[in-house]
């Protein structure tokens, strides 16, 4: 029987390779990543060709700059700004992947080694559900976005316009593949955290049972506590290794995180603004049919769901660490004290968690947290209302 998750990962890898995002090769048997000649040549030719086409798109005849000079409406300026932000984000991310390729390969192999030690990660329900949901909404978002672009311009389709739309669709796909690779890496890290939590819960339950032993002078109690202390030290070591990999990933994906923040900020505004403009202006034909309105709704919902999955995955890491602290705090509810060595192991692990909190900053500009996300959403809603109000006012006049 075909494994759906393995099929999705297989498609994601080869699709990322085809669009020039992956500049290293992964062995299909071992999963180990390495830089090979054919992968390097293909990715270099693809990226060079893409950059050349983007320069032509920005500077050639009927280019982005010429459209900026002839734009008359607010929505035209805004969509040109969105296009420029998305192109800049893709170019920055691709350049980053070249000069940090060795680090990308190393972190890939390090996470692979951790997953091999805990193969139950890939069998977890949360792991499989997360990958399937991301695949579904990513495909829907890309497909509906492309259909919306073509439908909006269907009354003035030309060969030059088709080439531009294809280039923009390629840029969007590359950006989404970069986000997908970040998402998949984070899913594996969270899966490892979940296994760590399961092991810690089992150990705390065993420690609670040991706490209930009345005869503590015998060797059974001491041996059991020493065994639990050794297990807890191993769990703390696993957590330290996993936290070290997470810190390296956070540093490695700084440019991509900044690009994601900018693109999602403007794209969220643009999706709402585009929906309003599609209904206001009869040239798109969207607002005149139920199919057009359905396309707008499906495209917007799929984009928001895809964006939410990509952004929310980072907050799951903090949730896992908070859960680790909470499980360790259950030790304070034990009826009696434990062996001194086991107590010291618990104290050391708690100190490690307190001194290594997961704080992720985007290029040192701002810290990613849920309160910050809510503030960004509030800003998006406020700016979008201003744009829509301006559009309605000028459209009515």
PDB file of N, CA and C in Angstrom, residues 184-238:
ATOM      1  N   UNK A 184       8.613  21.679   6.955  1.00  0.00           N
ATOM      2  CA  UNK A 184       8.920  20.263   7.143  1.00  0.00           C
ATOM      3  C   UNK A 184      10.017  20.072   8.189  1.00  0.00           C
ATOM      4  N   UNK A 185      11.022  20.940   8.173  1.00  0.00           N
ATOM      5  CA  UNK A 185      12.083  20.842   9.183  1.00  0.00           C
ATOM      6  C   UNK A 185      11.513  21.060  10.584  1.00  0.00           C
ATOM      7  N   UNK A 186      10.635  22.051  10.727  1.00  0.00           N
ATOM      8  CA  UNK A 186      10.038  22.331  12.027  1.00  0.00           C
ATOM      9  C   UNK A 186       9.127  21.189  12.482  1.00  0.00           C
ATOM     10  N   UNK A 187       8.423  20.549  11.553  1.00  0.00           N
ATOM     11  CA  UNK A 187       7.558  19.423  11.902  1.00  0.00           C
ATOM     12  C   UNK A 187       8.381  18.280  12.491  1.00  0.00           C
ATOM     13  N   UNK A 188       9.543  18.006  11.910  1.00  0.00           N
ATOM     14  CA  UNK A 188      10.403  16.945  12.442  1.00  0.00           C
ATOM     15  C   UNK A 188      10.921  17.310  13.832  1.00  0.00           C
ATOM     16  N   UNK A 189      11.287  18.567  14.034  1.00  0.00           N
ATOM     17  CA  UNK A 189      11.771  18.993  15.352  1.00  0.00           C
ATOM     18  C   UNK A 189      10.659  18.868  16.397  1.00  0.00           C
ATOM     19  N   UNK A 190       9.449  19.281  16.049  1.00  0.00           N
ATOM     20  CA  UNK A 190       8.331  19.171  16.998  1.00  0.00           C
ATOM     21  C   UNK A 190       8.018  17.706  17.289  1.00  0.00           C
ATOM     22  N   UNK A 191       8.114  16.844  16.267  1.00  0.00           N
ATOM     23  CA  UNK A 191       7.926  15.414  16.497  1.00  0.00           C
ATOM     24  C   UNK A 191       8.933  14.863  17.490  1.00  0.00           C
ATOM     25  N   UNK A 192      10.186  15.323  17.402  1.00  0.00           N
ATOM     26  CA  UNK A 192      11.204  14.898  18.367  1.00  0.00           C
ATOM     27  C   UNK A 192      10.891  15.424  19.765  1.00  0.00           C
ATOM     28  N   UNK A 193      10.379  16.649  19.843  1.00  0.00           N
ATOM     29  CA  UNK A 193       9.968  17.197  21.137  1.00  0.00           C
ATOM     30  C   UNK A 193       8.830  16.378  21.744  1.00  0.00           C
ATOM     31  N   UNK A 194       7.896  15.940  20.921  1.00  0.00           N
ATOM     32  CA  UNK A 194       6.777  15.149  21.437  1.00  0.00           C
ATOM     33  C   UNK A 194       7.235  13.813  21.991  1.00  0.00           C
ATOM     34  N   UNK A 195       8.206  13.171  21.317  1.00  0.00           N
ATOM     35  CA  UNK A 195       8.767  11.925  21.848  1.00  0.00           C
ATOM     36  C   UNK A 195       9.489  12.188  23.167  1.00  0.00           C
ATOM     37  N   UNK A 196      10.198  13.313  23.225  1.00  0.00           N
ATOM     38  CA  UNK A 196      10.884  13.688  24.465  1.00  0.00           C
ATOM     39  C   UNK A 196       9.889  13.885  25.606  1.00  0.00           C
ATOM     40  N   UNK A 197       8.767  14.513  25.301  1.00  0.00           N
ATOM     41  CA  UNK A 197       7.726  14.724  26.315  1.00  0.00           C
ATOM     42  C   UNK A 197       7.133  13.406  26.798  1.00  0.00           C
ATOM     43  N   UNK A 198       6.896  12.483  25.874  1.00  0.00           N
ATOM     44  CA  UNK A 198       6.362  11.179  26.265  1.00  0.00           C
ATOM     45  C   UNK A 198       7.305  10.462  27.217  1.00  0.00           C
ATOM     46  N   UNK A 199       8.594  10.476  26.882  1.00  0.00           N
ATOM     47  CA  UNK A 199       9.578   9.815  27.746  1.00  0.00           C
ATOM     48  C   UNK A 199       9.645  10.492  29.116  1.00  0.00           C
ATOM     49  N   UNK A 200       9.558  11.826  29.142  1.00  0.00           N
ATOM     50  CA  UNK A 200       9.617  12.542  30.423  1.00  0.00           C
ATOM     51  C   UNK A 200       8.385  12.246  31.271  1.00  0.00           C
ATOM     52  N   UNK A 201       7.213  12.171  30.658  1.00  0.00           N
ATOM     53  CA  UNK A 201       6.002  11.844  31.418  1.00  0.00           C
ATOM     54  C   UNK A 201       6.110  10.453  32.046  1.00  0.00           C
ATOM     55  N   UNK A 202       6.610   9.490  31.276  1.00  0.00           N
ATOM     56  CA  UNK A 202       6.781   8.133  31.815  1.00  0.00           C
ATOM     57  C   UNK A 202       7.760   8.136  32.987  1.00  0.00           C
ATOM     58  N   UNK A 203       8.835   8.912  32.857  1.00  0.00           N
ATOM     59  CA  UNK A 203       9.824   8.962  33.937  1.00  0.00           C
ATOM     60  C   UNK A 203       9.243   9.607  35.195  1.00  0.00           C
ATOM     61  N   UNK A 204       8.462  10.667  35.031  1.00  0.00           N
ATOM     62  CA  UNK A 204       7.853  11.325  36.193  1.00  0.00           C
ATOM     63  C   UNK A 204       6.876  10.375  36.889  1.00  0.00           C
ATOM     64  N   UNK A 205       6.128   9.597  36.101  1.00  0.00           N
ATOM     65  CA  UNK A 205       5.216   8.619  36.720  1.00  0.00           C
ATOM     66  C   UNK A 205       5.992   7.560  37.498  1.00  0.00           C
ATOM     67  N   UNK A 206       7.107   7.092  36.946  1.00  0.00           N
ATOM     68  CA  UNK A 206       7.925   6.111  37.655  1.00  0.00           C
ATOM     69  C   UNK A 206       8.534   6.718  38.913  1.00  0.00           C
ATOM     70  N   UNK A 207       8.937   7.995  38.816  1.00  0.00           N
ATOM     71  CA  UNK A 207       9.489   8.656  40.005  1.00  0.00           C
ATOM     72  C   UNK A 207       8.429   8.806  41.086  1.00  0.00           C
ATOM     73  N   UNK A 208       7.176   9.042  40.688  1.00  0.00           N
ATOM     74  CA  UNK A 208       6.095   9.153  41.669  1.00  0.00           C
ATOM     75  C   UNK A 208       5.845   7.816  42.345  1.00  0.00           C
ATOM     76  N   UNK A 209       5.953   6.743  41.563  1.00  0.00           N
ATOM     77  CA  UNK A 209       5.800   5.415  42.163  1.00  0.00           C
ATOM     78  C   UNK A 209       6.947   5.115  43.132  1.00  0.00           C
ATOM     79  N   UNK A 210       8.163   5.526  42.746  1.00  0.00           N
ATOM     80  CA  UNK A 210       9.314   5.311  43.633  1.00  0.00           C
ATOM     81  C   UNK A 210       9.178   6.128  44.913  1.00  0.00           C
ATOM     82  N   UNK A 211       8.525   7.266  44.787  1.00  0.00           N
ATOM     83  CA  UNK A 211       8.337   8.123  45.954  1.00  0.00           C
ATOM     84  C   UNK A 211       7.449   7.456  47.008  1.00  0.00           C
ATOM     85  N   UNK A 212       6.599   6.547  46.563  1.00  0.00           N
ATOM     86  CA  UNK A 212       5.671   5.886  47.480  1.00  0.00           C
ATOM     87  C   UNK A 212       6.294   4.699  48.200  1.00  0.00           C
ATOM     88  N   UNK A 213       7.529   4.329  47.847  1.00  0.00           N
ATOM     89  CA  UNK A 213       8.199   3.209  48.516  1.00  0.00           C
ATOM     90  C   UNK A 213       8.514   3.601  49.956  1.00  0.00           C
ATOM     91  N   UNK A 214       8.082   2.805  50.899  1.00  0.00           N
ATOM     92  CA  UNK A 214       8.267   3.131  52.310  1.00  0.00           C
ATOM     93  C   UNK A 214       9.659   2.733  52.812  1.00  0.00           C
ATOM     94  N   UNK A 215      10.085   1.546  52.423  1.00  0.00           N
ATOM     95  CA  UNK A 215      11.395   1.078  52.874  1.00  0.00           C
ATOM     96  C   UNK A 215      12.482   1.649  51.967  1.00  0.00           C
ATOM     97  N   UNK A 216      13.122   2.724  52.399  1.00  0.00           N
ATOM     98  CA  UNK A 216      14.127   3.385  51.583  1.00  0.00           C
ATOM     99  C   UNK A 216      15.551   2.996  51.965  1.00  0.00           C
ATOM    100  N   UNK A 217      15.678   2.119  52.929  1.00  0.00           N
ATOM    101  CA  UNK A 217      17.014   1.705  53.327  1.00  0.00           C
ATOM    102  C   UNK A 217      17.526   0.546  52.483  1.00  0.00           C
ATOM    103  N   UNK A 218      16.629  -0.119  51.775  1.00  0.00           N
ATOM    104  CA  UNK A 218      17.044  -1.241  50.964  1.00  0.00           C
ATOM    105  C   UNK A 218      17.692  -0.789  49.659  1.00  0.00           C
ATOM    106  N   UNK A 219      18.272  -1.757  48.974  1.00  0.00           N
ATOM    107  CA  UNK A 219      18.964  -1.427  47.726  1.00  0.00           C
ATOM    108  C   UNK A 219      18.026  -1.189  46.571  1.00  0.00           C
ATOM    109  N   UNK A 220      16.772  -1.689  46.662  1.00  0.00           N
ATOM    110  CA  UNK A 220      15.826  -1.539  45.549  1.00  0.00           C
ATOM    111  C   UNK A 220      15.524  -0.064  45.285  1.00  0.00           C
ATOM    112  N   UNK A 221      15.278   0.669  46.338  1.00  0.00           N
ATOM    113  CA  UNK A 221      14.937   2.092  46.183  1.00  0.00           C
ATOM    114  C   UNK A 221      16.108   2.884  45.602  1.00  0.00           C
ATOM    115  N   UNK A 222      17.294   2.643  46.103  1.00  0.00           N
ATOM    116  CA  UNK A 222      18.481   3.373  45.620  1.00  0.00           C
ATOM    117  C   UNK A 222      18.774   3.051  44.166  1.00  0.00           C
ATOM    118  N   UNK A 223      18.678   1.768  43.820  1.00  0.00           N
ATOM    119  CA  UNK A 223      18.953   1.370  42.436  1.00  0.00           C
ATOM    120  C   UNK A 223      17.929   1.988  41.483  1.00  0.00           C
ATOM    121  N   UNK A 224      16.656   1.977  41.893  1.00  0.00           N
ATOM    122  CA  UNK A 224      15.609   2.549  41.041  1.00  0.00           C
ATOM    123  C   UNK A 224      15.803   4.049  40.864  1.00  0.00           C
ATOM    124  N   UNK A 225      16.150   4.753  41.932  1.00  0.00           N
ATOM    125  CA  UNK A 225      16.358   6.199  41.829  1.00  0.00           C
ATOM    126  C   UNK A 225      17.588   6.521  40.977  1.00  0.00           C
ATOM    127  N   UNK A 226      18.641   5.732  41.129  1.00  0.00           N
ATOM    128  CA  UNK A 226      19.838   5.957  40.307  1.00  0.00           C
ATOM    129  C   UNK A 226      19.543   5.700  38.833  1.00  0.00           C
ATOM    130  N   UNK A 227      18.743   4.671  38.565  1.00  0.00           N
ATOM    131  CA  UNK A 227      18.362   4.388  37.178  1.00  0.00           C
ATOM    132  C   UNK A 227      17.527   5.526  36.593  1.00  0.00           C
ATOM    133  N   UNK A 228      16.581   6.035  37.378  1.00  0.00           N
ATOM    134  CA  UNK A 228      15.756   7.156  36.910  1.00  0.00           C
ATOM    135  C   UNK A 228      16.594   8.418  36.719  1.00  0.00           C
ATOM    136  N   UNK A 229      17.569   8.640  37.599  1.00  0.00           N
ATOM    137  CA  UNK A 229      18.449   9.803  37.434  1.00  0.00           C
ATOM    138  C   UNK A 229      19.263   9.709  36.149  1.00  0.00           C
ATOM    139  N   UNK A 230      19.750   8.500  35.830  1.00  0.00           N
ATOM    140  CA  UNK A 230      20.491   8.315  34.572  1.00  0.00           C
ATOM    141  C   UNK A 230      19.591   8.565  33.364  1.00  0.00           C
ATOM    142  N   UNK A 231      18.370   8.059  33.434  1.00  0.00           N
ATOM    143  CA  UNK A 231      17.428   8.283  32.332  1.00  0.00           C
ATOM    144  C   UNK A 231      17.103   9.762  32.168  1.00  0.00           C
ATOM    145  N   UNK A 232      16.949  10.467  33.293  1.00  0.00           N
ATOM    146  CA  UNK A 232      16.645  11.894  33.232  1.00  0.00           C
ATOM    147  C   UNK A 232      17.826  12.678  32.667  1.00  0.00           C
ATOM    148  N   UNK A 233      19.035  12.276  33.003  1.00  0.00           N
ATOM    149  CA  UNK A 233      20.219  12.932  32.425  1.00  0.00           C
ATOM    150  C   UNK A 233      20.272  12.732  30.911  1.00  0.00           C
ATOM    151  N   UNK A 234      19.888  11.540  30.456  1.00  0.00           N
ATOM    152  CA  UNK A 234      19.862  11.281  29.014  1.00  0.00           C
ATOM    153  C   UNK A 234      18.793  12.132  28.326  1.00  0.00           C
ATOM    154  N   UNK A 235      17.631  12.265  28.974  1.00  0.00           N
ATOM    155  CA  UNK A 235      16.575  13.116  28.412  1.00  0.00           C
ATOM    156  C   UNK A 235      17.043  14.565  28.347  1.00  0.00           C
ATOM    157  N   UNK A 236      17.723  15.037  29.392  1.00  0.00           N
ATOM    158  CA  UNK A 236      18.250  16.409  29.391  1.00  0.00           C
ATOM    159  C   UNK A 236      19.290  16.589  28.289  1.00  0.00           C
ATOM    160  N   UNK A 237      20.098  15.580  28.057  1.00  0.00           N
ATOM    161  CA  UNK A 237      21.094  15.660  26.984  1.00  0.00           C
ATOM    162  C   UNK A 237      20.424  15.698  25.616  1.00  0.00           C
ATOM    163  N   UNK A 238      19.378  14.891  25.441  1.00  0.00           N
ATOM    164  CA  UNK A 238      18.625  14.916  24.177  1.00  0.00           C
ATOM    165  C   UNK A 238      17.994  16.278  23.957  1.00  0.00           C
TER     166      UNK A 238
END
